[in-house]
Tab-separated table of C-alpha atoms in Angstrom:
chain	number	residue	atom	x	y	z
K	1	MET	CA	33.524	4.370	-1.812
K	2	ASP	CA	29.558	3.267	-2.181
K	3	LEU	CA	27.318	4.005	-4.556
K	4	ARG	CA	25.411	6.188	-2.379
K	5	GLN	CA	28.684	8.996	-2.380
K	6	LEU	CA	29.231	8.659	-6.089
K	7	ARG	CA	25.705	9.666	-6.380
K	8	TYR	CA	25.825	12.664	-3.441
K	9	PHE	CA	29.518	13.537	-5.576
K	10	VAL	CA	27.990	13.589	-9.772
K	11	ALA	CA	25.566	15.920	-7.918
K	12	VAL	CA	28.482	17.984	-6.136
K	13	ALA	CA	30.270	18.492	-9.496
K	14	GLU	CA	27.263	19.074	-11.236
K	15	THR	CA	26.017	21.960	-9.388
K	16	ARG	CA	29.109	23.405	-8.085
K	17	HIS	CA	27.032	23.791	-5.085
K	18	PHE	CA	26.434	22.027	-1.741
K	19	GLY	CA	23.561	23.963	-1.520
K	20	ARG	CA	21.852	23.299	-4.649
K	21	ALA	CA	23.288	19.429	-4.442
K	22	ALA	CA	21.349	19.003	-1.729
K	23	GLU	CA	18.320	19.935	-3.303
K	24	ARG	CA	19.026	17.641	-6.031
K	25	LEU	CA	19.466	15.047	-3.643
K	26	HIS	CA	15.894	15.755	-1.653
K	27	MET	CA	18.536	15.730	1.610
K	28	ALA	CA	19.979	18.505	4.102
K	29	GLN	CA	23.087	20.169	3.478
K	30	SER	CA	25.280	19.187	6.443
K	31	PRO	CA	25.569	14.927	6.067
K	32	LEU	CA	25.923	16.105	2.491
K	33	SER	CA	28.961	17.608	3.207
K	34	GLN	CA	30.239	14.594	5.498
K	35	ALA	CA	29.180	12.088	2.520
K	36	ILE	CA	32.168	14.128	0.686
K	37	ARG	CA	34.889	14.352	3.564
K	38	GLN	CA	34.943	10.499	3.719
K	39	LEU	CA	34.675	10.392	0.103
K	40	GLU	CA	38.295	12.049	-0.358
K	41	SER	CA	39.614	10.569	2.570
K	42	GLN	CA	39.247	7.312	0.551
K	43	VAL	CA	40.355	8.283	-2.093
K	44	GLY	CA	43.524	9.992	-0.452
K	45	ALA	CA	42.783	13.078	-2.903
K	46	THR	CA	40.989	16.796	-3.009
K	47	LEU	CA	38.477	16.104	-5.209
K	48	PHE	CA	36.550	19.541	-4.226
K	49	GLU	CA	38.184	23.734	-4.003
K	50	ARG	CA	35.699	24.603	-1.661
K	51	THR	CA	35.620	29.111	-1.450
K	52	THR	CA	32.520	31.008	0.494
K	53	ARG	CA	31.630	31.769	-3.466
K	54	ARG	CA	31.557	28.539	-5.204
K	55	VAL	CA	32.674	24.920	-5.529
K	56	ASP	CA	35.198	23.370	-8.464
K	57	LEU	CA	36.928	20.514	-9.030
K	58	THR	CA	40.407	19.738	-8.318
K	59	PRO	CA	42.408	17.410	-11.137
K	60	ALA	CA	42.063	14.467	-9.241
K	61	GLY	CA	38.129	16.157	-9.134
K	62	THR	CA	37.465	16.182	-12.839
K	63	SER	CA	38.910	12.568	-13.098
K	64	LEU	CA	36.999	10.892	-10.614
K	65	LEU	CA	33.425	12.565	-12.092
K	66	GLU	CA	34.314	10.714	-15.816
K	67	ASP	CA	34.599	7.659	-14.080
K	68	ALA	CA	31.610	8.393	-11.101
K	69	ARG	CA	29.406	8.855	-14.862
K	70	ARG	CA	30.663	5.269	-15.782
K	71	ILE	CA	30.449	3.163	-13.105
K	72	LEU	CA	26.451	5.099	-12.380
K	73	ALA	CA	25.084	5.012	-15.530
K	74	GLY	CA	26.512	1.038	-15.635
K	75	VAL	CA	23.753	0.564	-12.632
K	76	GLU	CA	21.764	1.644	-14.102
K	77	ASP	CA	21.866	-0.316	-17.225
K	78	ALA	CA	21.957	-3.613	-15.605
K	79	ARG	CA	19.952	-2.869	-13.254
K	80	ARG	CA	17.125	-1.397	-16.392
K	81	ARG	CA	18.373	-5.623	-17.793
K	82	VAL	CA	17.447	-6.981	-14.841
K	83	GLU	CA	13.936	-5.736	-14.676
K	84	GLN	CA	12.803	-5.773	-18.322
K	85	VAL	CA	14.441	-9.782	-17.766
K	86	ALA	CA	12.266	-10.555	-15.143
K	87	ALA	CA	9.025	-8.078	-17.216
K	88	GLY	CA	9.932	-10.305	-19.700
K	89	THR	CA	11.042	-7.907	-22.513
K	90	GLU	CA	14.645	-8.771	-22.550
K	91	GLY	CA	16.346	-12.189	-22.768
K	92	VAL	CA	16.930	-15.899	-25.472
K	93	VAL	CA	14.728	-18.331	-26.253
K	94	THR	CA	15.520	-21.404	-28.310
K	95	VAL	CA	13.589	-21.940	-30.424
K	96	GLY	CA	13.119	-25.925	-32.277
K	97	ALA	CA	10.950	-26.066	-34.981
K	98	THR	CA	10.635	-28.874	-37.856
K	99	ASP	CA	11.952	-29.408	-41.547
K	100	LEU	CA	8.515	-27.295	-42.793
K	101	ALA	CA	7.270	-25.371	-40.449
K	102	ALA	CA	11.717	-23.207	-40.298
K	103	TYR	CA	10.514	-22.653	-43.955
K	104	ARG	CA	7.085	-21.174	-43.465
K	105	LEU	CA	6.301	-20.969	-40.107
K	106	LEU	CA	8.677	-19.155	-38.346
K	107	PRO	CA	10.007	-16.154	-40.155
K	108	ARG	CA	6.354	-15.409	-38.724
K	109	LEU	CA	7.003	-16.399	-35.383
K	110	ALA	CA	10.272	-13.814	-35.998
K	111	ARG	CA	8.323	-11.431	-37.251
K	112	VAL	CA	5.852	-11.387	-34.274
K	113	ALA	CA	8.130	-11.131	-31.763
K	114	ALA	CA	10.501	-8.707	-33.557
K	115	ARG	CA	7.209	-6.467	-33.517
K	116	ARG	CA	6.355	-7.040	-29.968
K	117	MET	CA	9.347	-7.843	-27.905
K	118	PRO	CA	11.943	-6.418	-29.572
K	119	GLY	CA	14.426	-6.464	-26.605
K	120	VAL	CA	14.410	-10.781	-26.805
K	121	SER	CA	16.477	-12.827	-29.523
K	122	LEU	CA	15.545	-15.385	-31.223
K	123	ARG	CA	17.910	-18.804	-31.879
K	124	PHE	CA	16.367	-21.259	-34.048
K	125	LEU	CA	17.331	-24.790	-34.142
K	126	PRO	CA	15.457	-25.869	-37.090
K	127	GLY	CA	15.581	-29.523	-38.504
K	128	LEU	CA	14.154	-31.581	-35.580
K	129	LEU	CA	11.626	-34.407	-35.899
K	130	THR	CA	9.026	-34.342	-33.066
K	131	ALA	CA	10.423	-36.423	-30.777
K	132	ALA	CA	13.289	-35.389	-31.566
K	133	GLN	CA	12.329	-32.289	-30.165
K	134	GLU	CA	10.947	-33.398	-26.644
K	135	ASP	CA	14.201	-34.396	-25.886
K	136	ALA	CA	15.178	-30.984	-26.841
K	137	LEU	CA	13.281	-29.794	-24.206
K	138	ASP	CA	13.125	-32.159	-21.967
K	139	GLU	CA	17.689	-31.335	-21.914
K	140	ARG	CA	16.549	-28.043	-21.992
K	141	ARG	CA	18.667	-27.524	-25.696
K	142	ILE	CA	15.873	-25.430	-26.727
K	143	ASP	CA	12.612	-23.646	-24.958
K	144	LEU	CA	10.300	-23.740	-27.261
K	145	ALA	CA	9.264	-26.527	-29.669
K	146	VAL	CA	7.163	-26.210	-32.935
K	147	LEU	CA	6.135	-29.129	-33.397
K	148	ARG	CA	3.488	-32.203	-34.761
K	149	PRO	CA	2.115	-33.785	-32.205
K	150	PRO	CA	1.214	-35.735	-30.625
K	151	VAL	CA	3.980	-35.388	-27.812
K	152	VAL	CA	4.680	-38.362	-25.559
K	153	ARG	CA	5.898	-37.085	-22.345
K	154	PRO	CA	3.348	-35.420	-19.823
K	155	GLU	CA	5.979	-32.667	-18.144
K	156	MET	CA	5.249	-31.134	-22.077
K	157	SER	CA	2.927	-28.461	-22.665
K	158	VAL	CA	1.708	-27.997	-25.495
K	159	ARG	CA	-0.817	-25.640	-27.626
K	160	PRO	CA	-2.415	-26.040	-31.011
K	161	ILE	CA	-1.564	-22.889	-33.689
K	162	ALA	CA	-2.607	-24.915	-37.381
K	163	GLN	CA	-4.194	-27.595	-38.780
K	164	GLU	CA	-2.339	-28.651	-42.445
K	165	ARG	CA	-3.600	-30.961	-45.124
K	166	LEU	CA	-1.465	-32.985	-47.462
K	167	LEU	CA	-0.928	-32.883	-50.604
K	168	ALA	CA	0.765	-35.892	-53.283
K	169	ALA	CA	4.040	-33.794	-54.466
K	170	LEU	CA	4.904	-35.779	-57.915
K	171	PRO	CA	7.642	-36.169	-60.091
K	172	ALA	CA	7.064	-33.459	-63.060
K	173	THR	CA	7.032	-36.380	-66.027
K	174	HIS	CA	4.540	-38.399	-63.233
K	175	ARG	CA	1.223	-39.949	-65.233
K	176	LEU	CA	-0.747	-37.986	-63.021
K	177	ALA	CA	1.042	-34.781	-62.816
K	178	GLY	CA	-1.577	-32.622	-64.649
K	179	SER	CA	-4.147	-33.785	-62.829
K	180	GLY	CA	-5.914	-30.640	-59.906
K	181	THR	CA	-6.755	-33.388	-57.625
K	182	VAL	CA	-5.195	-37.089	-56.987
K	183	ALA	CA	-7.233	-40.463	-56.296
K	184	LEU	CA	-4.755	-41.605	-53.190
K	185	ALA	CA	-5.756	-44.681	-54.266
K	186	GLU	CA	-4.408	-44.375	-57.936
K	187	LEU	CA	-1.671	-43.988	-56.121
K	188	ARG	CA	-0.855	-48.020	-55.434
K	189	GLY	CA	1.612	-48.881	-57.775
K	190	ASP	CA	4.186	-46.100	-57.418
K	191	ASP	CA	7.008	-46.330	-54.798
K	192	PHE	CA	7.114	-43.538	-51.829
K	193	VAL	CA	9.734	-41.611	-50.824
K	194	ALA	CA	9.217	-40.823	-46.890
K	195	TYR	CA	10.588	-39.605	-44.312
K	196	GLY	CA	11.385	-42.148	-42.510
K	197	ALA	CA	12.438	-41.847	-39.432
K	198	PRO	CA	10.941	-42.820	-36.058
K	199	GLY	CA	8.523	-40.210	-34.575
K	200	SER	CA	7.727	-39.092	-38.072
K	201	VAL	CA	4.123	-37.581	-37.707
K	202	VAL	CA	3.761	-36.408	-41.510
K	203	ASP	CA	4.891	-40.306	-42.509
K	204	SER	CA	2.894	-42.073	-40.032
K	205	VAL	CA	-1.134	-40.222	-40.861
K	206	ALA	CA	0.055	-41.092	-44.845
K	207	THR	CA	0.096	-44.469	-44.569
K	208	GLN	CA	-2.557	-44.831	-42.418
K	209	GLY	CA	-4.193	-42.614	-45.189
K	210	CYS	CA	-2.992	-45.237	-48.046
K	211	LEU	CA	-4.534	-48.328	-45.833
K	212	ASP	CA	-7.961	-46.885	-45.497
K	213	SER	CA	-7.695	-46.210	-48.786
K	214	GLY	CA	-6.694	-50.082	-49.465
K	215	PHE	CA	-2.473	-50.302	-50.000
K	216	LEU	CA	0.700	-49.949	-48.101
K	217	PRO	CA	2.814	-47.846	-49.360
K	218	ARG	CA	5.843	-48.744	-50.756
K	219	ARG	CA	8.583	-46.682	-49.410
K	220	ARG	CA	11.301	-46.958	-51.609
K	221	THR	CA	13.377	-44.545	-50.761
K	222	GLU	CA	13.364	-42.344	-47.164
K	223	ALA	CA	15.284	-39.093	-46.412
K	224	ARG	CA	15.793	-37.518	-43.336
K	225	ASP	CA	14.868	-33.838	-44.239
K	226	THR	CA	11.889	-32.134	-46.854
K	227	PRO	CA	14.808	-30.319	-49.605
K	228	ILE	CA	16.597	-33.821	-49.793
K	229	LEU	CA	12.894	-36.175	-49.670
K	230	LEU	CA	12.018	-33.937	-52.856
K	231	THR	CA	14.865	-34.305	-55.371
K	232	HIS	CA	14.510	-37.802	-54.842
K	233	VAL	CA	10.883	-36.793	-55.776
K	234	ALA	CA	11.771	-34.713	-58.395
K	235	ALA	CA	14.931	-37.525	-59.653
K	236	GLY	CA	11.673	-39.790	-59.952
K	237	ALA	CA	12.339	-41.762	-57.489
K	238	GLY	CA	8.594	-41.571	-56.111
K	239	VAL	CA	6.037	-40.133	-54.523
K	240	ALA	CA	5.248	-38.460	-51.327
K	241	LEU	CA	2.201	-37.106	-49.611
K	242	LEU	CA	3.143	-33.814	-47.429
K	243	PRO	CA	1.928	-31.060	-45.335
K	244	GLU	CA	0.910	-28.377	-47.495
K	245	SER	CA	3.484	-25.201	-47.183
K	246	VAL	CA	5.462	-27.513	-48.785
K	247	ARG	CA	4.359	-25.639	-51.922
K	248	ALA	CA	6.351	-22.474	-50.401
K	249	LEU	CA	9.337	-24.445	-51.705
K	250	GLY	CA	8.855	-24.284	-54.992
K	251	THR	CA	11.133	-27.112	-56.520
K	252	GLU	CA	12.569	-27.932	-59.829
K	253	GLY	CA	10.577	-30.726	-61.152
K	254	VAL	CA	7.755	-31.694	-58.695
K	255	VAL	CA	4.145	-30.560	-58.721
K	256	TYR	CA	1.215	-30.185	-56.507
K	257	ALA	CA	-1.941	-31.769	-56.264
K	258	ASP	CA	-4.531	-32.416	-54.199
K	259	LEU	CA	-6.208	-36.118	-52.781
K	260	ASP	CA	-9.356	-36.723	-52.144
K	261	ARG	CA	-9.732	-37.589	-49.211
K	262	GLU	CA	-8.915	-34.984	-45.927
K	263	LEU	CA	-5.359	-36.049	-44.379
K	264	ARG	CA	-4.309	-33.800	-42.019
K	265	VAL	CA	-1.826	-33.119	-39.520
K	266	ASP	CA	-1.923	-30.311	-36.507
K	267	LEU	CA	0.945	-28.185	-35.669
K	268	ALA	CA	1.291	-27.332	-32.621
K	269	LEU	CA	3.999	-25.390	-29.671
K	270	ALA	CA	5.346	-26.956	-27.163
K	271	TRP	CA	7.186	-26.535	-23.919
K	272	ARG	CA	8.181	-27.579	-20.207
K	273	THR	CA	5.355	-26.772	-18.289
K	274	ASP	CA	7.879	-26.308	-15.216
K	275	ASP	CA	9.784	-23.138	-17.662
K	276	ASP	CA	8.556	-20.434	-15.888
K	277	SER	CA	11.327	-18.304	-17.763
K	278	PRO	CA	9.597	-14.394	-17.515
K	279	ALA	CA	10.576	-14.104	-21.556
K	280	LEU	CA	8.896	-17.583	-22.734
K	281	VAL	CA	6.347	-16.586	-20.521
K	282	ARG	CA	5.775	-13.574	-23.215
K	283	LEU	CA	6.294	-14.919	-25.886
K	284	LEU	CA	3.408	-17.346	-25.208
K	285	ASP	CA	1.442	-14.576	-25.278
K	286	VAL	CA	1.674	-12.617	-27.824
K	287	LEU	CA	1.419	-15.186	-29.790
K	288	ALA	CA	-1.733	-16.492	-28.043
K	289	GLU	CA	-2.424	-13.113	-28.529
K	290	ARG	CA	-1.308	-13.445	-32.813
K	291	ALA	CA	-1.636	-16.669	-34.067
K	292	HIS	CA	-3.423	-15.444	-36.395
K	293	GLU	CA	-0.563	-14.594	-37.884
K	294	LEU	CA	1.455	-17.430	-37.510
K	295	ASP	CA	-1.061	-19.524	-40.160
K	296	PRO	CA	1.523	-21.765	-42.151
K	297	ARG	CA	-0.309	-21.887	-45.251
K	298	PRO	CA	0.591	-20.808	-48.311
K	299	ALA	CA	-1.205	-17.877	-50.003
K	300	THR	CA	-1.551	-20.317	-53.398
K	301	VAL	CA	-5.293	-22.171	-53.831
K	302	PRO	CA	-5.031	-25.281	-54.078
K	303	GLY	CA	-4.647	-26.833	-57.337
K	304	GLY	CA	-3.853	-23.195	-58.634
K	305	PRO	CA	0.090	-22.771	-60.383
K	306	GLN	CA	1.922	-25.025	-58.581
């Protein structure tokens, strides 16, 4: 029994007429009749009661018709899925991200993908610094990274998507908490809370900014993720320099102030250059088309309500 025979059988069963079934199948009646006889021989049962006027299904034929329709529908579904996967309109893409990107950018990315690629499922792996995301890409644990360059591995492709200013996160009781703008040099005597993880781009930019202002930041407390870092700030353990999208977290006991100098960190997409997964390729195209929707900057204006 093969799919061709099942299609022939369903056509005859639905038309109850060999001639009309042959027309529907765009074939001659004789080979159709022969194919049905071969099918009956293979299943060991008569499938049709034939008279000069009509063709009726036998009980065995009625049973086979239900199974044949289900089998053919399953084959068509499989063909459609393969076609969509090959076209990049179905599949799974695993996305890694930094903490702050997870809070603001990933929801935007997910909305764009859901609207333009409803057949593609996104899986998220947040909380990874750049170095960890490079490892995850290399080990194929993720397909796409939302990270802060530079990326050191030459086998990775990188596409910048945004820049963010650093701002000062201060305890609500800090002497400068009411300032709209803080001169970085004014924080010379403060303790700092930092990520403290190898490869933290934010820490590197913040440290260089302090050095350019004439001092080395005194890092007393370290945290692996942004919510814990802000908890330390709220508790008065120190101040922090963080990307402006941190405003979205709205942590109680923390206020933000702009800096007197431009310290910026980039945000970029990264992926394995040799990854030709249709779903990933299509997602990258869609994100390029809708790049303006991925802007992670907060809606609040600098110096506005915290």
